[in-house]
Amino acid sequence: MREREERLLAELSALQNRDLYRRRKVVSDRGPTPEVVVDGQRLIDFCSNDYLGLGRDPRLAEAMARAATLWGAGATSAHLVTGHTEAHHRLEQDLARFTGRERALLFSTGYMANLGVVTALAGRNDLIVEDRLNHASLIDAARLAGARTRRYSHGDACSAASRLAEGRGHRKLLITDGVFSMDGDVAPLRELAEAATANDAWLVVDDAHGLGVLGPTGGGSVEATGLGPEAVPALVGTLGKAFGTFGAFVAGSHALVETLIHKARTYIYTTAPPPAVAEATSAALAIAGAEPWRRERVASLVTRFRAGARRLGVPLSGSGTPIQPVLVGGAAAALAVSQALLREGFWVVAIRPPTVPADSSRLRITLSAAHSEDHIDALLDALSRTLVPVMVR
Ligand SMILES: *Cc1c(COP(=O)(O)O)cnc(C)c1O
C-alpha cells in the first residue's frame, strides 16, 4: 500500500481507539413512520429530524412524482441561468408568507444557505459575534467570511452584547441557532435582538429545528418569542427537517434577498434544487398549516417523555423542544448505551466529538408527531434499564 494511504489509515485507527470512529448503518426498508429496517431488524427511529411526521407522507411523495413527470428529475442549471422554475418561485412565495417576511430565497441546503447569507453580509472589515454552540455550518460560514469573529458562551446574551459593543467592524453580524441542534434549547432571542438593535447589527437566526414546530402557527422560535422581521432581519430555515423534504431558504427583506442573489456564492454557483422537490415542499407547507395537530402532538409527546424520564430517573436536559438530549459524557459509554438500545429495537445515535464538545457525548433523542405514546413509554423503559446503570457507575 502507498505510504499516503497508510497515513490516512493510521489516523482513522486513532479515531477508533478513542471511540470516535463513525459507521453508517444502511436502511434497507422503511415501514410506516417511524419504523425502519436495518440489517433485517425492525427499529423505532428516535434520532431523525422528522418532527411533524411528514417525511414519508404519501401526499408529499405524490406531489413530487407528479411534478417530476411535468418538470423532469433535475433543474439542469443554476437559478440565475435557466434553473429557476415556477415551482421554485411559488415555493419562495409560500415561504415568505409562512415566515411573514417580504421575500424568501431558496438554497440547495441549509449548510449552503448559512455560508451564503453570512459571506454575503460580512467580509474582511466586519465583525461577527456568535454563540459557541452554533451549528457547524454557521461556524464555517464565519470562517469563510474572513471577518473578525468573536464567540460568546452558550446562550449568554450579555456576553454577546458586550462583544458587539466592544468589537470594531464596518458591519456587524450577530448569528445564532434558534433551537440548538444538539441541545434542543432555544436561544435568548429577545435579548439578542435588543443587543443587535442597540449595536446596529444584523441578527441572523438559523431556525432549522424550530420552524414548523414552535410558535402559534409553526413560525418557529422567532415567532414563539414574539419577534418580527424588524428584530430578526435574516431568518434561515431548512426544509429537510420538520417539512420532510430537502433544501433551505433565507427569508427577509427585498434588499436582503436581492443582495443574496448577487453576492451569495453558494446560491449563484450551484444547480437549483429539483423542481419536484420544491413542489413537494409546497405541499408540506400546506399540510403543516392545515394540520396544527402535528405540532400539538409532538409537544404533548415531549411533555410525556419528560414526565416519564423524571419518574424513572433518566437524566434530562433543560430542553422543551422535540430534541431531548441525554448527556452521558464519555464517547465509549454513549456508544455502549446506543448499542444496548439498538438491541431493544430503538435507534438512538450516540453523538460524540467533534459534533459536541469533549466529554459531552450524548444520546440525541428526537421526538416526532409520528411516535405513539407506547413508543415513548417503551423507549423510557429501555433507557431506564440501559442508561441508568451506566450513569450510576
Ligand atoms: C441541519 C442543520 C443545518 C443544515 O441544513 P441542511 O439542509 O441539512 O444542510 C443548518 N443549521 C442547523 C442548525 C441545522 O440543524
XYZ file of C-alpha atoms and ligand atoms in Angstrom:
408
model
C 0.000 0.000 0.000
C 1.152 3.515 -0.716
C 2.503 5.427 2.220
C -0.055 8.177 1.700
C -2.945 5.719 2.237
C -1.186 4.184 5.212
C -1.064 7.555 6.922
C -4.788 8.023 6.451
C -5.457 4.578 7.872
C -3.290 5.355 10.895
C -5.324 8.489 11.585
C -8.534 6.515 11.222
C -7.434 3.813 13.618
C -6.515 6.506 16.151
C -10.151 7.635 15.966
C -11.236 4.056 16.504
C -9.077 3.784 19.618
C -10.793 6.841 21.064
C -14.313 5.512 20.281
C -14.771 8.313 17.778
C -14.990 6.198 14.632
C -18.247 6.559 12.737
C -20.068 3.810 10.908
C -23.058 4.352 8.700
C -25.989 1.998 9.016
C -27.745 1.037 5.816
C -31.514 1.387 5.946
C -32.888 -1.420 3.802
C -36.569 -0.726 4.197
C -38.912 1.720 5.821
C -42.151 0.673 7.401
C -44.789 3.193 8.402
C -43.009 6.167 10.095
C -41.165 5.915 12.495
C -40.228 2.294 11.670
C -37.095 1.446 9.705
C -35.319 -1.804 8.921
C -31.562 -2.133 9.409
C -29.746 -5.454 8.940
C -33.100 -7.203 8.900
C -34.056 -5.720 12.283
C -37.115 -3.514 12.683
C -36.220 -0.364 14.657
C -38.139 2.611 16.002
C -36.337 5.719 14.774
C -35.701 8.147 17.633
C -32.998 10.246 16.007
C -34.110 11.757 12.721
C -35.499 15.286 12.415
C -38.954 14.367 11.106
C -40.676 16.351 13.868
C -44.074 16.588 12.175
C -44.005 13.063 10.739
C -44.185 14.392 7.169
C -41.069 12.785 5.688
C -42.920 9.780 4.314
C -46.362 11.315 3.956
C -47.803 9.918 0.692
C -49.143 13.371 -0.240
C -45.579 14.685 -0.452
C -44.431 11.704 -2.492
C -47.412 12.146 -4.840
C -46.700 15.861 -5.286
C -43.084 15.019 -6.050
C -43.977 12.264 -8.521
C -46.489 14.465 -10.336
C -44.009 17.319 -10.535
C -41.213 15.040 -11.729
C -43.427 13.936 -14.616
C -44.011 17.566 -15.500
C -40.571 19.101 -14.866
C -38.212 16.141 -15.094
C -35.808 14.891 -12.451
C -33.466 17.853 -12.237
C -33.325 21.628 -12.651
C -30.426 21.267 -15.156
C -28.819 24.600 -14.250
C -28.462 27.326 -11.652
C -31.300 29.695 -10.660
C -29.593 32.577 -12.459
C -29.295 30.601 -15.698
C -32.339 28.505 -16.685
C -32.973 26.543 -13.475
C -35.482 28.821 -11.721
C -38.926 27.333 -12.466
C -42.438 28.311 -11.443
C -42.230 25.510 -8.868
C -39.276 27.224 -7.162
C -40.831 30.652 -7.498
C -44.129 29.566 -5.944
C -42.298 27.891 -3.062
C -40.365 31.102 -2.368
C -43.659 32.974 -2.186
C -45.120 30.282 0.087
C -42.076 30.530 2.375
C -42.267 34.335 2.528
C -45.918 34.072 3.519
C -45.232 31.290 6.029
C -42.485 33.259 7.769
C -44.209 36.648 7.465
C -41.294 38.185 5.527
C -41.203 40.255 2.363
C -39.208 37.684 0.395
C -37.565 34.272 0.677
C -34.727 32.775 -1.362
C -34.265 29.026 -1.866
C -30.879 27.404 -1.329
C -29.952 23.801 -2.061
C -29.075 23.018 1.590
C -29.041 24.695 4.988
C -25.274 24.441 5.025
C -25.147 26.452 1.814
C -27.776 28.958 2.997
C -25.662 29.750 6.056
C -22.445 30.060 4.060
C -24.286 32.255 1.573
C -26.004 34.691 3.911
C -23.035 35.193 6.226
C -20.448 35.684 3.464
C -22.803 37.992 1.543
C -23.232 40.236 4.591
C -19.759 40.132 6.159
C -16.220 40.392 4.850
C -12.729 41.385 5.929
C -13.510 44.620 7.752
C -16.605 43.374 9.526
C -17.364 41.802 12.893
C -19.175 38.510 13.501
C -20.357 37.638 17.005
C -21.682 34.118 17.500
C -22.752 31.503 20.033
C -20.097 28.879 20.826
C -22.535 26.049 20.193
C -23.778 27.293 16.831
C -24.247 24.670 14.125
C -21.070 23.744 12.235
C -22.352 25.459 9.100
C -22.561 28.838 10.895
C -19.105 28.341 12.401
C -17.725 27.525 8.943
C -19.593 30.465 7.415
C -17.893 32.891 9.795
C -14.504 31.373 8.949
C -15.142 31.642 5.243
C -16.294 35.263 5.542
C -12.851 36.209 6.851
C -14.377 38.734 9.247
C -13.127 39.336 12.771
C -15.032 36.708 14.786
C -15.875 36.584 18.496
C -17.691 33.684 20.127
C -19.692 34.044 23.319
C -20.537 31.361 25.844
C -23.642 29.394 25.029
C -26.885 31.318 25.385
C -25.200 34.275 27.091
C -26.868 37.378 25.619
C -24.966 39.729 27.965
C -21.661 38.490 26.689
C -22.962 38.728 23.109
C -23.943 42.351 23.749
C -20.563 43.318 25.154
C -18.673 41.646 22.300
C -20.853 43.535 19.834
C -20.331 46.830 21.661
C -16.562 46.447 22.091
C -15.707 44.990 18.707
C -14.882 47.126 15.748
C -16.361 46.422 12.376
C -17.735 48.247 9.404
C -20.781 45.973 9.530
C -21.734 43.791 12.493
C -23.473 40.407 12.463
C -24.891 38.510 15.420
C -25.539 34.910 14.432
C -27.233 32.126 16.360
C -29.172 28.886 16.063
C -32.829 29.462 17.032
C -33.138 25.961 18.523
C -29.688 24.492 19.192
C -29.319 21.340 17.160
C -27.538 19.135 19.705
C -29.079 20.569 22.904
C -32.631 21.444 21.920
C -32.673 24.672 23.929
C -33.891 27.958 22.442
C -31.557 30.962 22.103
C -32.407 34.056 24.225
C -33.723 35.703 21.070
C -35.400 38.701 22.687
C -32.174 39.767 24.449
C -30.064 39.016 21.380
C -32.405 41.125 19.251
C -32.072 44.021 21.713
C -28.275 43.733 21.624
C -28.296 43.649 17.823
C -30.577 46.678 17.565
C -28.523 48.639 20.097
C -25.376 47.994 18.055
C -26.897 48.400 14.617
C -26.040 44.762 13.864
C -27.738 42.203 11.629
C -29.280 39.399 13.679
C -29.155 36.157 11.677
C -31.190 33.303 13.183
C -30.862 29.752 11.846
C -34.114 28.122 12.899
C -33.558 24.720 11.281
C -35.152 22.921 14.244
C -37.782 25.471 15.265
C -39.647 26.146 12.027
C -42.826 24.154 11.686
C -42.524 23.009 15.295
C -42.620 26.041 17.612
C -44.814 29.138 17.726
C -48.587 29.613 17.454
C -48.573 28.954 13.671
C -45.377 26.913 13.400
C -43.377 30.030 12.568
C -40.568 28.754 14.788
C -38.553 30.048 17.709
C -38.705 33.621 16.405
C -42.497 33.560 16.241
C -42.658 31.828 19.646
C -40.602 34.701 21.098
C -42.953 37.238 19.540
C -40.303 38.791 17.308
C -40.884 40.104 13.791
C -38.791 40.991 10.745
C -37.514 44.217 12.345
C -35.900 42.282 15.206
C -34.748 39.317 13.110
C -33.952 40.671 9.641
C -32.362 37.432 8.359
C -34.113 34.140 9.079
C -32.649 30.856 7.833
C -34.830 27.764 7.630
C -34.237 24.245 6.384
C -36.702 22.036 4.558
C -35.214 18.627 5.322
C -36.353 18.570 8.936
C -39.932 19.387 10.034
C -41.052 19.796 6.408
C -39.728 16.380 5.471
C -38.169 17.209 2.077
C -34.818 18.812 1.220
C -33.321 22.257 0.805
C -33.294 25.523 2.709
C -34.088 29.210 2.457
C -33.251 32.653 3.759
C -36.224 34.913 4.466
C -36.004 38.679 4.874
C -36.444 41.991 3.119
C -36.416 42.637 -0.605
C -32.998 44.332 -0.197
C -31.541 41.316 1.614
C -32.818 38.784 -0.926
C -31.609 40.839 -3.908
C -28.212 41.136 -2.193
C -28.051 37.361 -1.759
C -28.959 36.813 -5.421
C -25.981 38.980 -6.361
C -23.464 38.056 -3.683
C -24.132 34.648 -2.132
C -21.746 32.356 -3.994
C -23.439 29.192 -2.653
C -26.599 30.452 -4.365
C -25.067 31.609 -7.610
C -22.620 28.835 -8.452
C -24.724 25.743 -7.959
C -27.528 23.863 -9.659
C -31.031 24.760 -8.477
C -32.737 22.011 -6.439
C -35.003 19.705 -8.473
C -38.339 21.448 -9.163
C -40.152 18.320 -7.947
C -38.562 18.782 -4.524
C -39.885 22.343 -4.481
C -43.407 21.124 -5.311
C -43.237 18.516 -2.544
C -42.121 21.225 -0.126
C -45.035 23.483 -1.062
C -47.312 20.517 -0.315
C -45.568 20.023 3.047
C -46.033 23.692 3.984
C -49.734 23.497 3.156
C -50.139 20.328 5.248
C -48.191 21.768 8.187
C -50.522 24.801 8.096
C -53.728 22.775 7.732
C -52.853 20.165 10.366
C -51.815 22.028 13.520
C -52.467 18.779 15.445
C -48.989 17.643 14.319
C -47.310 20.443 16.295
C -49.607 19.916 19.242
C -48.990 16.178 19.191
C -45.201 16.381 19.192
C -45.399 18.964 22.007
C -47.558 16.626 24.087
C -45.117 13.754 23.459
C -42.291 15.994 24.730
C -44.269 16.535 27.941
C -44.921 12.802 28.271
C -41.263 11.936 27.654
C -40.005 14.410 30.241
C -42.511 13.369 32.907
C -41.656 9.697 32.365
C -37.917 10.362 32.428
C -38.240 12.188 35.750
C -40.200 9.301 37.207
C -37.644 6.705 36.067
C -34.522 8.677 36.943
C -33.422 9.191 33.332
C -31.359 12.408 33.388
C -32.875 15.231 31.340
C -31.577 18.438 29.826
C -33.473 21.724 30.072
C -34.839 21.399 26.527
C -38.541 21.902 25.929
C -38.358 21.087 22.202
C -38.559 17.693 20.429
C -34.747 17.470 20.718
C -34.248 15.732 24.079
C -30.547 15.029 24.614
C -29.474 12.688 27.384
C -25.948 13.547 28.409
C -23.704 10.543 29.013
C -20.201 12.063 28.992
C -17.628 9.673 27.573
C -17.795 8.542 23.962
C -17.419 4.837 24.851
C -20.279 4.948 27.362
C -22.552 6.784 24.927
C -21.793 4.180 22.253
C -22.491 1.345 24.676
C -25.918 2.710 25.614
C -26.753 3.375 21.979
C -25.859 -0.235 21.115
C -27.880 -1.591 24.028
C -30.901 0.420 22.850
C -30.396 -0.922 19.342
C -30.651 -4.467 20.654
C -34.007 -3.495 22.152
C -35.251 -2.104 18.851
C -34.605 1.634 19.300
C -32.382 3.687 17.029
C -30.782 6.493 19.030
C -27.403 7.569 17.657
C -24.589 8.431 20.083
C -23.442 11.965 19.284
C -19.722 12.316 20.006
C -16.949 14.882 19.471
C -16.275 16.798 17.320
C -20.031 17.247 16.799
C -20.285 18.074 20.525
C -17.579 19.317 22.938
C -15.228 16.784 24.603
C -16.787 14.741 27.443
C -20.304 15.741 26.463
C -21.168 12.725 24.326
C -24.868 12.180 24.399
C -27.868 10.357 23.086
C -29.713 12.878 20.968
C -33.276 11.648 21.199
C -35.734 13.315 18.855
C -39.485 13.007 19.047
C -41.933 13.097 16.157
C -45.673 13.502 15.742
C -45.472 10.021 14.215
C -44.440 8.394 17.502
C -47.145 6.783 19.619
C -47.452 7.064 23.387
C -46.412 3.394 23.513
C -43.221 4.149 21.583
C -42.297 6.841 24.109
C -43.069 4.652 27.113
C -41.142 1.699 25.668
C -38.100 3.884 24.969
C -38.176 5.268 28.504
C -38.389 1.769 29.895
C -35.392 0.691 27.791
C -33.459 3.818 28.815
C -34.054 3.157 32.475
C -32.598 -0.329 32.046
C -29.664 0.508 29.751
C -28.674 4.020 30.750
C -29.326 4.401 34.435
C -26.822 1.645 35.424
C -24.120 3.290 33.271
C -24.769 6.710 34.819
C -24.690 5.442 38.393
C -21.389 3.629 37.974
C -29.351 20.608 9.782
C -28.901 21.980 10.060
C -28.346 22.771 9.062
C -28.011 22.223 7.701
O -29.135 22.047 6.929
P -29.053 21.050 5.691
O -30.196 21.433 4.848
O -29.144 19.680 6.269
O -27.728 21.305 5.034
C -28.057 24.076 9.346
N -28.265 24.580 10.591
C -28.757 23.837 11.586
C -28.957 24.450 12.932
C -29.067 22.509 11.359
O -29.525 21.747 12.339
